[in-house]
Amino acid sequence: MGSYAADDGALTGSHRIAVIAREHVREGVGRWHAPKKYASPQSSGLTATIEGVTDNLTIDLTWDGAKGPFEERE
């Protein structure tokens, strides 16, 4: 989790969340392990409230009936 840099944690307060779970499979192809809608804080609909120091944050994701993971051209 990062705020200003990778793995620097999060400030206290309420935050919109993005979850990017994608891997490079081969030249020009990537595999999404979570729905693409979660890859942007604007489209994910996810929020979390950080009240203090923690090393545990649960984020529930769903494919909403879609089949995953899936591959697409980059």
Short mmCIF file of N, CA and C in Angstrom, two decimals:
data_model
loop_
_atom_site.label_atom_id
_atom_site.label_comp_id
_atom_site.label_asym_id
_atom_site.label_seq_id
_atom_site.Cartn_x
_atom_site.Cartn_y
_atom_site.Cartn_z
N MET A 1 0.85 -1.16 0.00
CA MET A 1 0.00 0.00 0.00
C MET A 1 0.90 1.23 0.00
N GLY A 2 0.53 2.22 -0.80
CA GLY A 2 1.35 3.41 -0.87
C GLY A 2 0.53 4.67 -1.02
N SER A 3 1.03 5.76 -0.47
CA SER A 3 0.40 7.07 -0.60
C SER A 3 1.19 7.95 -1.57
N TYR A 4 2.46 8.14 -1.27
CA TYR A 4 3.32 8.98 -2.11
C TYR A 4 4.38 8.15 -2.82
N ALA A 5 4.70 6.99 -2.26
CA ALA A 5 5.68 6.07 -2.84
C ALA A 5 5.22 4.65 -2.52
N ALA A 6 5.69 3.69 -3.27
CA ALA A 6 5.31 2.29 -3.03
C ALA A 6 5.65 1.89 -1.60
N ASP A 7 4.72 1.24 -0.95
CA ASP A 7 4.91 0.68 0.40
C ASP A 7 5.18 1.71 1.49
N ASP A 8 4.77 2.97 1.30
CA ASP A 8 4.98 3.95 2.37
C ASP A 8 3.79 4.06 3.31
N GLY A 9 2.75 3.23 3.10
CA GLY A 9 1.60 3.23 4.00
C GLY A 9 0.56 4.26 3.59
N ALA A 10 -0.39 4.50 4.50
CA ALA A 10 -1.48 5.44 4.23
C ALA A 10 -1.64 6.39 5.41
N LEU A 11 -2.05 7.61 5.11
CA LEU A 11 -2.36 8.58 6.14
C LEU A 11 -3.70 8.23 6.78
N THR A 12 -3.93 8.68 8.01
CA THR A 12 -5.22 8.46 8.65
C THR A 12 -6.29 9.23 7.88
N GLY A 13 -7.50 8.70 7.91
CA GLY A 13 -8.63 9.33 7.23
C GLY A 13 -9.29 8.38 6.26
N SER A 14 -10.23 8.91 5.49
CA SER A 14 -10.97 8.12 4.51
C SER A 14 -10.30 8.26 3.15
N HIS A 15 -10.16 7.13 2.45
CA HIS A 15 -9.44 7.12 1.18
C HIS A 15 -10.20 6.30 0.13
N ARG A 16 -10.18 6.78 -1.12
CA ARG A 16 -10.64 5.95 -2.24
C ARG A 16 -9.51 4.98 -2.56
N ILE A 17 -9.88 3.79 -3.01
CA ILE A 17 -8.90 2.72 -3.19
C ILE A 17 -8.89 2.22 -4.63
N ALA A 18 -7.70 1.89 -5.11
CA ALA A 18 -7.52 1.18 -6.38
C ALA A 18 -6.76 -0.10 -6.09
N VAL A 19 -7.16 -1.18 -6.75
CA VAL A 19 -6.47 -2.46 -6.63
C VAL A 19 -6.08 -2.88 -8.03
N ILE A 20 -4.78 -2.96 -8.28
CA ILE A 20 -4.29 -3.34 -9.61
C ILE A 20 -3.63 -4.70 -9.49
N ALA A 21 -4.30 -5.71 -10.06
CA ALA A 21 -3.79 -7.08 -10.00
C ALA A 21 -3.65 -7.59 -11.43
N ARG A 22 -2.56 -7.22 -12.06
CA ARG A 22 -2.34 -7.52 -13.47
C ARG A 22 -0.90 -7.98 -13.66
N GLU A 23 -0.73 -8.95 -14.53
CA GLU A 23 0.62 -9.43 -14.83
C GLU A 23 0.86 -9.46 -16.33
N HIS A 24 2.09 -9.29 -16.72
CA HIS A 24 2.50 -9.41 -18.11
C HIS A 24 2.63 -10.91 -18.41
N VAL A 25 1.89 -11.39 -19.40
CA VAL A 25 1.90 -12.81 -19.74
C VAL A 25 2.91 -13.10 -20.84
N ARG A 26 2.84 -12.33 -21.89
CA ARG A 26 3.77 -12.46 -23.02
C ARG A 26 3.70 -11.15 -23.79
N GLU A 27 4.53 -11.01 -24.78
CA GLU A 27 4.59 -9.77 -25.55
C GLU A 27 3.19 -9.32 -25.99
N GLY A 28 2.77 -8.14 -25.54
CA GLY A 28 1.50 -7.57 -25.95
C GLY A 28 0.27 -8.10 -25.24
N VAL A 29 0.43 -8.97 -24.24
CA VAL A 29 -0.72 -9.56 -23.55
C VAL A 29 -0.54 -9.47 -22.04
N GLY A 30 -1.59 -9.03 -21.36
CA GLY A 30 -1.59 -8.98 -19.90
C GLY A 30 -2.76 -9.78 -19.35
N ARG A 31 -2.64 -10.25 -18.12
CA ARG A 31 -3.71 -11.00 -17.46
C ARG A 31 -4.18 -10.22 -16.24
N TRP A 32 -5.48 -9.98 -16.17
CA TRP A 32 -6.09 -9.32 -15.02
C TRP A 32 -6.55 -10.37 -14.02
N HIS A 33 -6.10 -10.24 -12.78
CA HIS A 33 -6.49 -11.17 -11.71
C HIS A 33 -7.59 -10.58 -10.84
N ALA A 34 -7.94 -9.35 -11.08
CA ALA A 34 -9.07 -8.68 -10.44
C ALA A 34 -9.75 -7.85 -11.52
N PRO A 35 -11.04 -7.61 -11.40
CA PRO A 35 -11.74 -6.83 -12.42
C PRO A 35 -11.07 -5.47 -12.66
N LYS A 36 -11.03 -5.04 -13.92
CA LYS A 36 -10.39 -3.79 -14.29
C LYS A 36 -11.02 -2.58 -13.60
N LYS A 37 -12.30 -2.66 -13.26
CA LYS A 37 -12.95 -1.50 -12.63
C LYS A 37 -12.27 -1.10 -11.33
N TYR A 38 -11.60 -2.04 -10.67
CA TYR A 38 -10.92 -1.74 -9.42
C TYR A 38 -9.56 -1.07 -9.62
N ALA A 39 -9.09 -0.97 -10.84
CA ALA A 39 -7.75 -0.44 -11.12
C ALA A 39 -7.68 1.08 -11.01
N SER A 40 -8.80 1.74 -10.83
CA SER A 40 -8.82 3.20 -10.70
C SER A 40 -9.65 3.60 -9.48
N PRO A 41 -9.17 4.54 -8.67
CA PRO A 41 -9.97 4.99 -7.53
C PRO A 41 -11.28 5.64 -7.98
N GLN A 42 -11.31 6.19 -9.19
CA GLN A 42 -12.53 6.82 -9.69
C GLN A 42 -13.60 5.81 -10.07
N SER A 43 -13.22 4.62 -10.50
CA SER A 43 -14.22 3.63 -10.95
C SER A 43 -14.41 2.47 -9.98
N SER A 44 -13.54 2.33 -9.00
CA SER A 44 -13.60 1.14 -8.13
C SER A 44 -14.78 1.14 -7.18
N GLY A 45 -15.19 2.31 -6.71
CA GLY A 45 -16.25 2.38 -5.70
C GLY A 45 -15.77 1.94 -4.32
N LEU A 46 -14.48 1.68 -4.17
CA LEU A 46 -13.92 1.20 -2.91
C LEU A 46 -13.40 2.35 -2.07
N THR A 47 -13.65 2.28 -0.76
CA THR A 47 -13.09 3.25 0.18
C THR A 47 -12.64 2.50 1.43
N ALA A 48 -11.75 3.12 2.16
CA ALA A 48 -11.30 2.58 3.45
C ALA A 48 -11.01 3.74 4.37
N THR A 49 -11.28 3.54 5.65
CA THR A 49 -10.95 4.53 6.65
C THR A 49 -9.80 4.00 7.49
N ILE A 50 -8.71 4.74 7.50
CA ILE A 50 -7.53 4.38 8.29
C ILE A 50 -7.57 5.21 9.56
N GLU A 51 -7.65 4.53 10.70
CA GLU A 51 -7.77 5.23 11.98
C GLU A 51 -6.46 5.30 12.75
N GLY A 52 -5.48 4.54 12.33
CA GLY A 52 -4.19 4.54 13.00
C GLY A 52 -3.29 3.51 12.36
N VAL A 53 -2.16 3.27 13.00
CA VAL A 53 -1.18 2.31 12.47
C VAL A 53 -1.81 0.92 12.41
N THR A 54 -1.70 0.28 11.26
CA THR A 54 -2.21 -1.08 11.09
C THR A 54 -1.40 -1.77 10.00
N ASP A 55 -1.32 -3.08 10.10
CA ASP A 55 -0.70 -3.85 9.02
C ASP A 55 -1.72 -4.81 8.42
N ASN A 56 -3.02 -4.51 8.63
CA ASN A 56 -4.07 -5.39 8.17
C ASN A 56 -5.22 -4.56 7.59
N LEU A 57 -5.49 -4.74 6.31
CA LEU A 57 -6.60 -4.08 5.65
C LEU A 57 -7.25 -5.09 4.72
N THR A 58 -8.52 -5.37 4.95
CA THR A 58 -9.26 -6.31 4.11
C THR A 58 -10.07 -5.53 3.09
N ILE A 59 -9.92 -5.89 1.82
CA ILE A 59 -10.67 -5.26 0.74
C ILE A 59 -11.39 -6.38 -0.01
N ASP A 60 -12.71 -6.34 -0.03
CA ASP A 60 -13.50 -7.37 -0.69
C ASP A 60 -13.75 -6.99 -2.14
N LEU A 61 -13.36 -7.88 -3.06
CA LEU A 61 -13.55 -7.67 -4.49
C LEU A 61 -14.48 -8.75 -5.02
N THR A 62 -15.22 -8.43 -6.08
CA THR A 62 -16.09 -9.41 -6.71
C THR A 62 -16.05 -9.24 -8.23
N TRP A 63 -16.22 -10.35 -8.91
CA TRP A 63 -16.28 -10.32 -10.37
C TRP A 63 -17.69 -9.99 -10.84
N ASP A 64 -18.67 -9.91 -9.96
CA ASP A 64 -20.06 -9.58 -10.32
C ASP A 64 -20.58 -10.44 -11.47
N GLY A 65 -20.33 -11.72 -11.41
CA GLY A 65 -20.81 -12.65 -12.43
C GLY A 65 -19.92 -12.77 -13.65
N ALA A 66 -18.96 -11.88 -13.81
CA ALA A 66 -18.04 -11.97 -14.94
C ALA A 66 -17.03 -13.08 -14.69
N LYS A 67 -16.45 -13.59 -15.75
CA LYS A 67 -15.46 -14.66 -15.62
C LYS A 67 -14.06 -14.06 -15.52
N GLY A 68 -13.29 -14.56 -14.60
CA GLY A 68 -11.93 -14.05 -14.45
C GLY A 68 -11.04 -15.14 -13.89
N PRO A 69 -9.74 -14.99 -13.90
CA PRO A 69 -9.02 -13.89 -14.54
C PRO A 69 -9.14 -13.95 -16.06
N PHE A 70 -8.80 -12.84 -16.72
CA PHE A 70 -8.88 -12.81 -18.18
C PHE A 70 -7.66 -12.12 -18.76
N GLU A 71 -7.38 -12.43 -20.01
CA GLU A 71 -6.24 -11.84 -20.72
C GLU A 71 -6.74 -10.83 -21.74
N GLU A 72 -5.92 -9.79 -21.96
CA GLU A 72 -6.24 -8.82 -23.01
C GLU A 72 -4.95 -8.26 -23.58
N ARG A 73 -5.04 -7.76 -24.79
CA ARG A 73 -3.88 -7.17 -25.45
C ARG A 73 -3.53 -5.86 -24.77
N GLU A 74 -2.24 -5.61 -24.63
CA GLU A 74 -1.76 -4.38 -23.98
C GLU A 74 -1.74 -3.23 -24.95
#
